[in-house]
Amino acid sequence: MTTTPWDAIALSLQVATACTLLGAPPAVALGWWLARREHPAKALVTALVFAPMVLPPVVTGLLLLALLGKHGPLGAMLDRLGLAVAFTPAAPVLAALVVGLPLFVMSARAAFAAVDPAYDELSASLGDRPRRTWWRVSLPLALPGLAGGAVLMFARSLGEFGATIVLAGNTDATRTIAIAIYALLDRPASGPDVRVLAWSSVAISLFALAGYEWLARWQRRRLDLPR
Amino acid sequence: MTAPLLDVELRLPFGADDRVLTVSSASGRVAVVGPSGIGKSTLVRAIAGVEQRARGHVRVAGEVWQDDRDGILVPAWRRGVGWAPQDARLFPHASVRENIAWGLDAVPADLDAVCAALELRGLLDRRPRNLSGGERQRVALARVLVRPTRLLLLDEPFGALDRALRARVIEALCARLGAHPVVLVSHDERDVAGLVDDVVELG
């Protein structure tokens, strides 16, 4: 293994940042839609989005590989376009995106559900079209909860292992913290490196969860709810 | 005979039953009174265009805002109402000033005059959570008074005000409204005397 623990930590932070940024638009849109709209397909969409939360991540990885591997239906197509995903630097991002997204969507759904639709009504009566109401009322009132969802997704993505090892493998370009620890475990004299990786994970995760708590309190303050 | 300025007939669901509420007023200055639970607030919501379950017609100053026979339903944001709901409903993420000027392109010219009349000066930079119930109600009133509206919908606007302040606010409102159309929901007929021409009793 040629990477140092710090390379793995840097890669993990990059992967978690990238997949959280990529996940934000769909998570916010899905969360709003699930909280505010009735639709016959809602149960199906909910099941599909939240499945990775209850499936073993390894199984999610296998499904992604079946879809995106060289011989998968989507993977073969992407391969012809020169956009291979499996075992490339895009793979850990995609694996973490699929596994982490449900946490963001769930927080977004709760955040939008907590905003009283009465504010939307009032905004409309004051002349705001629905789109403007969404930007000026629904989104800002839900914002702390949305940010909390982003933090949760970031924290979850940071430690993603099961789906990542299947879809991305253990290569220099895909060795995140969790994969690096796994690779180091059966090497002699790897103790110091493993400790650096493990303690960094713990520190980043605790920091993220503290941020989540702070954001949740901000949400209650913002909505003028009892603390 | 000219059509009344305000002509409303709406069927609204109440538990298992429907109830038809009718309001007609030549001048459009009307108080709606009646016991609580009779549907006064729901009626006001329907006129504002935010009550999805209302069926019937709403005609204001020659415009049709809703007529289910003709499939007409003007969305709330195009009605130009000034709706002050009973719970005031100030946007919690905006200051008092931002609440009052909500959706307006510029700070309204008479913001200071309205705030002075409603005794709101000194509160403009606060957040709604730092206001009392009576202060919230007056901010909601200011919000509808500083903007151009075709019809004011004031739902129990004085409920949280003490007697002396209530008298002063009503006086200020009278002076400001003139002949402007207003639907005023109240359970206290003493409030409505100078503000309206007609009283509709529901129930």
mmCIF file of C-alpha atoms in Angstrom, chain A residues 74-84:
data_model
loop_
_atom_site.group_PDB
_atom_site.id
_atom_site.type_symbol
_atom_site.label_atom_id
_atom_site.label_comp_id
_atom_site.label_asym_id
_atom_site.label_seq_id
_atom_site.Cartn_x
_atom_site.Cartn_y
_atom_site.Cartn_z
ATOM 1 C CA LEU A 74 -25.890 1.045 -17.264
ATOM 2 C CA GLY A 75 -22.192 0.299 -16.818
ATOM 3 C CA ALA A 76 -21.814 -1.133 -20.356
ATOM 4 C CA MET A 77 -23.401 1.999 -21.767
ATOM 5 C CA LEU A 78 -21.226 4.333 -19.697
ATOM 6 C CA ASP A 79 -18.174 2.259 -20.578
ATOM 7 C CA ARG A 80 -18.782 2.850 -24.296
ATOM 8 C CA LEU A 81 -18.927 6.587 -23.564
ATOM 9 C CA GLY A 82 -15.643 6.318 -21.672
ATOM 10 C CA LEU A 83 -17.334 7.045 -18.357
ATOM 11 C CA ALA A 84 -16.606 3.918 -16.368
#
